[in-house]
Amino acid sequence: MQGGSIRLFRVAGIQVSLHFSWFLVAVYQLTSRPHGYQMRVFAIYEYLALFLIVLLHEFGHAFACRQVGGIANRILLWPFGGIAFVNPPPRPGAELWSIAAGPLVNVALIPVLLLLRIVVVRSGLAFNAPDLYRLVSMMGYINIAILVFNLFPIYPLDGGQILRSLLWYPFGRIRSLQIASVIGLIGGGLLTLYAFTTGSTWLVILTFFLLTQAVTGWRRAKELQLEEAETLRPIPSAPTERPPVL
Ligand SMILES: [Zn+2]
């Protein structure tokens, strides 16, 4: 146990941990929602498959970050998905690749999961093992849902961070973060309003989390500005952490 999370395993020096709240939410999700499977165990498989896809996405971020000379030693899985703690070198290209690699994993998974579905259909398992067929189909949808959601240009979602990296080229490190954070705040606000209309507590909590991270991005931009303006004087406040990559 470390900071409320359990160490699962380590791959190429990257420690994968699971936050304890994951179990609580997993139990809630698996017991309160209709799952459409004949055998309940397949609902568990589906939930685990969701986090396997999320984990592959996070490894995409971590390995890409290392490829460009950055630091990435930790991945945390929690009820909202995954967090890759990446610290790429402060260059727009390095940042862009570290962020884009996550969604690109999901893009690469589309043909793989499609092929798997075709194999299941061709082998007659779709008829003989409908639960297995449903699981494979659901994995395809889940993968695309993760991809689409992450590409919303709402900082700190991947889409927002990609937008920030692209804005870095013409506007520089600080201005790009300010612009992306403001778009993140507006987008996050709209998403929160939408979440309230759906009545999904889950979505409301998630969008609130996004909003707080957009604020962190804004504060980080302010600090970078101060650092640049007052290079001779130390900054009195504690440095804000960079928002994690989802
Ligand atoms: Zn991501």
GROMACS .gro file of C-alpha atoms and ligand atoms in nm:
model
  247
    1MET     CA    1   0.000   0.000   0.000
    2GLN     CA    2   0.119   0.351  -0.078
    3GLY     CA    3  -0.095   0.665  -0.052
    4GLY     CA    4  -0.420   0.468  -0.059
    5SER     CA    5  -0.312   0.260  -0.356
    6ILE     CA    6  -0.197  -0.098  -0.400
    7ARG     CA    7   0.111  -0.174  -0.607
    8LEU     CA    8   0.006  -0.420  -0.876
    9PHE     CA    9   0.313  -0.481  -1.091
   10ARG     CA   10   0.605  -0.314  -1.257
   11VAL     CA   11   0.676  -0.312  -1.633
   12ALA     CA   12   1.003  -0.169  -1.768
   13GLY     CA   13   1.047   0.030  -1.448
   14ILE     CA   14   0.693   0.170  -1.459
   15GLN     CA   15   0.504   0.098  -1.138
   16VAL     CA   16   0.134   0.025  -1.193
   17SER     CA   17  -0.085   0.088  -0.887
   18LEU     CA   18  -0.455   0.061  -0.816
   19HIS     CA   19  -0.634   0.311  -0.591
   20PHE     CA   20  -0.842   0.148  -0.319
   21SER     CA   21  -1.154   0.343  -0.427
   22TRP     CA   22  -1.147   0.141  -0.750
   23PHE     CA   23  -1.283  -0.162  -0.559
   24LEU     CA   24  -1.569   0.036  -0.403
   25VAL     CA   25  -1.676   0.179  -0.738
   26ALA     CA   26  -1.629  -0.159  -0.910
   27VAL     CA   27  -1.865  -0.326  -0.661
   28TYR     CA   28  -2.115  -0.042  -0.701
   29GLN     CA   29  -2.101  -0.050  -1.082
   30LEU     CA   30  -2.125  -0.428  -1.102
   31THR     CA   31  -2.416  -0.462  -0.862
   32SER     CA   32  -2.627  -0.158  -0.952
   33ARG     CA   33  -2.624  -0.162  -1.330
   34PRO     CA   34  -2.797  -0.396  -1.574
   35HIS     CA   35  -2.524  -0.572  -1.771
   36GLY     CA   36  -2.703  -0.770  -2.042
   37TYR     CA   37  -2.499  -1.088  -1.991
   38GLN     CA   38  -2.647  -1.429  -1.916
   39MET     CA   39  -2.361  -1.503  -1.679
   40ARG     CA   40  -2.279  -1.224  -1.433
   41VAL     CA   41  -1.909  -1.312  -1.439
   42PHE     CA   42  -1.890  -1.162  -1.789
   43ALA     CA   43  -1.990  -0.823  -1.645
   44ILE     CA   44  -1.676  -0.852  -1.428
   45TYR     CA   45  -1.469  -0.946  -1.734
   46GLU     CA   46  -1.607  -0.640  -1.916
   47TYR     CA   47  -1.517  -0.412  -1.627
   48LEU     CA   48  -1.165  -0.557  -1.617
   49ALA     CA   49  -1.136  -0.524  -1.997
   50LEU     CA   50  -1.223  -0.154  -1.965
   51PHE     CA   51  -0.929  -0.104  -1.730
   52LEU     CA   52  -0.700  -0.316  -1.945
   53ILE     CA   53  -0.772  -0.080  -2.238
   54VAL     CA   54  -0.719   0.221  -2.009
   55LEU     CA   55  -0.389   0.071  -1.890
   56LEU     CA   56  -0.263   0.022  -2.247
   57HIS     CA   57  -0.358   0.386  -2.318
   58GLU     CA   58  -0.154   0.502  -2.015
   59PHE     CA   59   0.144   0.289  -2.119
   60GLY     CA   60   0.126   0.470  -2.454
   61HIS     CA   61   0.176   0.802  -2.270
   62ALA     CA   62   0.452   0.664  -2.047
   63PHE     CA   63   0.661   0.497  -2.319
   64ALA     CA   64   0.627   0.795  -2.555
   65CYS     CA   65   0.737   1.028  -2.276
   66ARG     CA   66   1.045   0.816  -2.212
   67GLN     CA   67   1.117   0.800  -2.585
   68VAL     CA   68   1.158   1.178  -2.598
   69GLY     CA   69   1.383   1.179  -2.290
   70GLY     CA   70   1.119   1.250  -2.025
   71ILE     CA   71   1.045   1.082  -1.695
   72ALA     CA   72   0.752   0.841  -1.655
   73ASN     CA   73   0.770   0.595  -1.369
   74ARG     CA   74   0.417   0.559  -1.245
   75ILE     CA   75   0.068   0.471  -1.364
   76LEU     CA   76  -0.227   0.487  -1.127
   77LEU     CA   77  -0.560   0.323  -1.202
   78TRP     CA   78  -0.859   0.471  -1.023
   79PRO     CA   79  -1.238   0.471  -1.075
   80PHE     CA   80  -1.221   0.746  -1.341
   81GLY     CA   81  -0.970   0.554  -1.550
   82GLY     CA   82  -0.596   0.596  -1.538
   83ILE     CA   83  -0.334   0.856  -1.468
   84ALA     CA   84   0.013   0.840  -1.621
   85PHE     CA   85   0.256   1.057  -1.429
   86VAL     CA   86   0.464   1.185  -1.718
   87ASN     CA   87   0.717   1.463  -1.725
   88PRO     CA   88   0.837   1.521  -2.081
   89PRO     CA   89   1.116   1.772  -2.153
   90PRO     CA   90   0.974   2.127  -2.193
   91ARG     CA   91   0.951   2.121  -2.572
   92PRO     CA   92   0.623   2.135  -2.768
   93GLY     CA   93   0.719   1.833  -2.982
   94ALA     CA   94   0.807   1.619  -2.679
   95GLU     CA   95   0.487   1.721  -2.503
   96LEU     CA   96   0.277   1.656  -2.815
   97TRP     CA   97   0.415   1.305  -2.867
   98SER     CA   98   0.379   1.212  -2.497
   99ILE     CA   99   0.013   1.312  -2.502
  100ALA     CA  100  -0.086   1.193  -2.850
  101ALA     CA  101   0.056   0.843  -2.794
  102GLY     CA  102  -0.224   0.759  -2.546
  103PRO     CA  103  -0.515   0.803  -2.789
  104LEU     CA  104  -0.302   0.649  -3.067
  105VAL     CA  105  -0.301   0.324  -2.866
  106ASN     CA  106  -0.682   0.326  -2.886
  107VAL     CA  107  -0.664   0.396  -3.261
  108ALA     CA  108  -0.430   0.095  -3.298
  109LEU     CA  109  -0.670  -0.120  -3.093
  110ILE     CA  110  -0.965  -0.053  -3.328
  111PRO     CA  111  -0.856  -0.301  -3.602
  112VAL     CA  112  -0.733  -0.550  -3.339
  113LEU     CA  113  -1.069  -0.561  -3.163
  114LEU     CA  114  -1.254  -0.564  -3.495
  115LEU     CA  115  -1.050  -0.864  -3.606
  116LEU     CA  116  -1.118  -1.039  -3.275
  117ARG     CA  117  -1.491  -0.983  -3.328
  118ILE     CA  118  -1.471  -1.125  -3.682
  119VAL     CA  119  -1.290  -1.434  -3.551
  120VAL     CA  120  -1.560  -1.486  -3.286
  121VAL     CA  121  -1.836  -1.455  -3.549
  122ARG     CA  122  -1.664  -1.679  -3.806
  123SER     CA  123  -1.591  -1.952  -3.553
  124GLY     CA  124  -1.958  -1.974  -3.458
  125LEU     CA  125  -1.893  -1.853  -3.103
  126ALA     CA  126  -2.133  -1.563  -3.157
  127PHE     CA  127  -2.412  -1.822  -3.157
  128ASN     CA  128  -2.266  -2.076  -2.915
  129ALA     CA  129  -2.122  -1.831  -2.665
  130PRO     CA  130  -2.333  -1.514  -2.682
  131ASP     CA  131  -2.175  -1.375  -2.364
  132LEU     CA  132  -1.829  -1.397  -2.518
  133TYR     CA  133  -1.955  -1.231  -2.836
  134ARG     CA  134  -2.112  -0.951  -2.634
  135LEU     CA  135  -1.791  -0.903  -2.435
  136VAL     CA  136  -1.578  -0.874  -2.750
  137SER     CA  137  -1.830  -0.634  -2.908
  138MET     CA  138  -1.845  -0.421  -2.592
  139MET     CA  139  -1.464  -0.399  -2.583
  140GLY     CA  140  -1.477  -0.247  -2.932
  141TYR     CA  141  -1.732   0.015  -2.820
  142ILE     CA  142  -1.550   0.087  -2.493
  143ASN     CA  143  -1.224   0.143  -2.680
  144ILE     CA  144  -1.387   0.394  -2.916
  145ALA     CA  145  -1.568   0.566  -2.625
  146ILE     CA  146  -1.236   0.609  -2.441
  147LEU     CA  147  -1.078   0.749  -2.758
  148VAL     CA  148  -1.359   0.996  -2.829
  149PHE     CA  149  -1.392   1.115  -2.468
  150ASN     CA  150  -1.018   1.174  -2.433
  151LEU     CA  151  -1.005   1.377  -2.753
  152PHE     CA  152  -1.245   1.646  -2.627
  153PRO     CA  153  -1.037   1.966  -2.641
  154ILE     CA  154  -1.094   2.020  -2.270
  155TYR     CA  155  -0.769   2.063  -2.077
  156PRO     CA  156  -0.646   1.842  -1.906
  157LEU     CA  157  -0.807   1.572  -2.123
  158ASP     CA  158  -0.568   1.450  -2.392
  159GLY     CA  159  -0.749   1.658  -2.656
  160GLY     CA  160  -0.693   1.971  -2.449
  161GLN     CA  161  -0.327   1.886  -2.390
  162ILE     CA  162  -0.276   1.814  -2.763
  163LEU     CA  163  -0.434   2.154  -2.837
  164ARG     CA  164  -0.198   2.312  -2.582
  165SER     CA  165   0.109   2.149  -2.744
  166LEU     CA  166   0.000   2.274  -3.087
  167LEU     CA  167  -0.061   2.626  -2.952
  168TRP     CA  168   0.286   2.613  -2.793
  169TYR     CA  169   0.448   2.650  -3.138
  170PRO     CA  170   0.297   2.994  -3.220
  171PHE     CA  171   0.220   3.122  -2.867
  172GLY     CA  172   0.498   2.981  -2.647
  173ARG     CA  173   0.490   2.768  -2.331
  174ILE     CA  174   0.295   2.999  -2.099
  175ARG     CA  175   0.041   3.159  -2.333
  176SER     CA  176  -0.050   2.820  -2.481
  177LEU     CA  177  -0.119   2.682  -2.131
  178GLN     CA  178  -0.333   2.986  -2.047
  179ILE     CA  179  -0.539   2.953  -2.365
  180ALA     CA  180  -0.582   2.575  -2.321
  181SER     CA  181  -0.680   2.619  -1.953
  182VAL     CA  182  -0.944   2.881  -2.036
  183ILE     CA  183  -1.089   2.658  -2.310
  184GLY     CA  184  -1.073   2.374  -2.054
  185LEU     CA  185  -1.263   2.581  -1.798
  186ILE     CA  186  -1.533   2.680  -2.047
  187GLY     CA  187  -1.560   2.328  -2.192
  188GLY     CA  188  -1.549   2.173  -1.844
  189GLY     CA  189  -1.821   2.413  -1.728
  190LEU     CA  190  -2.045   2.322  -2.022
  191LEU     CA  191  -1.977   1.953  -1.966
  192THR     CA  192  -2.067   1.992  -1.596
  193LEU     CA  193  -2.396   2.160  -1.691
  194TYR     CA  194  -2.465   1.876  -1.932
  195ALA     CA  195  -2.374   1.624  -1.659
  196PHE     CA  196  -2.638   1.777  -1.430
  197THR     CA  197  -2.905   1.734  -1.700
  198THR     CA  198  -2.821   1.363  -1.733
  199GLY     CA  199  -2.872   1.317  -1.359
  200SER     CA  200  -2.558   1.103  -1.348
  201THR     CA  201  -2.373   1.169  -1.021
  202TRP     CA  202  -2.083   0.989  -1.176
  203LEU     CA  203  -2.051   1.231  -1.467
  204VAL     CA  204  -2.092   1.531  -1.235
  205ILE     CA  205  -1.800   1.414  -1.015
  206LEU     CA  206  -1.586   1.348  -1.324
  207THR     CA  207  -1.656   1.689  -1.477
  208PHE     CA  208  -1.586   1.861  -1.142
  209PHE     CA  209  -1.251   1.684  -1.136
  210LEU     CA  210  -1.178   1.810  -1.488
  211LEU     CA  211  -1.268   2.164  -1.379
  212THR     CA  212  -1.029   2.154  -1.082
  213GLN     CA  213  -0.752   2.030  -1.312
  214ALA     CA  214  -0.821   2.311  -1.561
  215VAL     CA  215  -0.783   2.556  -1.269
  216THR     CA  216  -0.452   2.387  -1.178
  217GLY     CA  217  -0.339   2.438  -1.539
  218TRP     CA  218  -0.429   2.806  -1.518
  219ARG     CA  219  -0.240   2.846  -1.188
  220ARG     CA  220   0.060   2.663  -1.334
  221ALA     CA  221   0.063   2.909  -1.627
  222LYS     CA  222   0.056   3.199  -1.379
  223GLU     CA  223   0.352   3.048  -1.193
  224LEU     CA  224   0.551   2.997  -1.510
  225GLN     CA  225   0.484   3.362  -1.587
  226LEU     CA  226   0.613   3.465  -1.243
  227GLU     CA  227   0.918   3.242  -1.280
  228GLU     CA  228   0.999   3.408  -1.608
  229ALA     CA  229   0.940   3.761  -1.475
  230GLU     CA  230   1.123   3.714  -1.147
  231THR     CA  231   1.410   3.487  -1.234
  232LEU     CA  232   1.624   3.651  -0.964
  233ARG     CA  233   1.374   3.621  -0.679
  234PRO     CA  234   1.252   3.284  -0.555
  235ILE     CA  235   0.875   3.227  -0.581
  236PRO     CA  236   0.721   3.234  -0.232
  237SER     CA  237   0.434   2.993  -0.301
  238ALA     CA  238   0.481   2.620  -0.333
  239PRO     CA  239   0.491   2.514  -0.698
  240THR     CA  240   0.167   2.377  -0.833
  241GLU     CA  241   0.199   2.028  -0.968
  242ARG     CA  242   0.150   1.982  -1.337
  243PRO     CA  243  -0.194   1.829  -1.403
  244PRO     CA  244  -0.168   1.456  -1.461
  245VAL     CA  245  -0.221   1.300  -1.802
  246LEU     CA  246  -0.543   1.104  -1.815
  247ZN      ZN  247  -0.459   0.989  -2.212
   0.00000   0.00000   0.00000
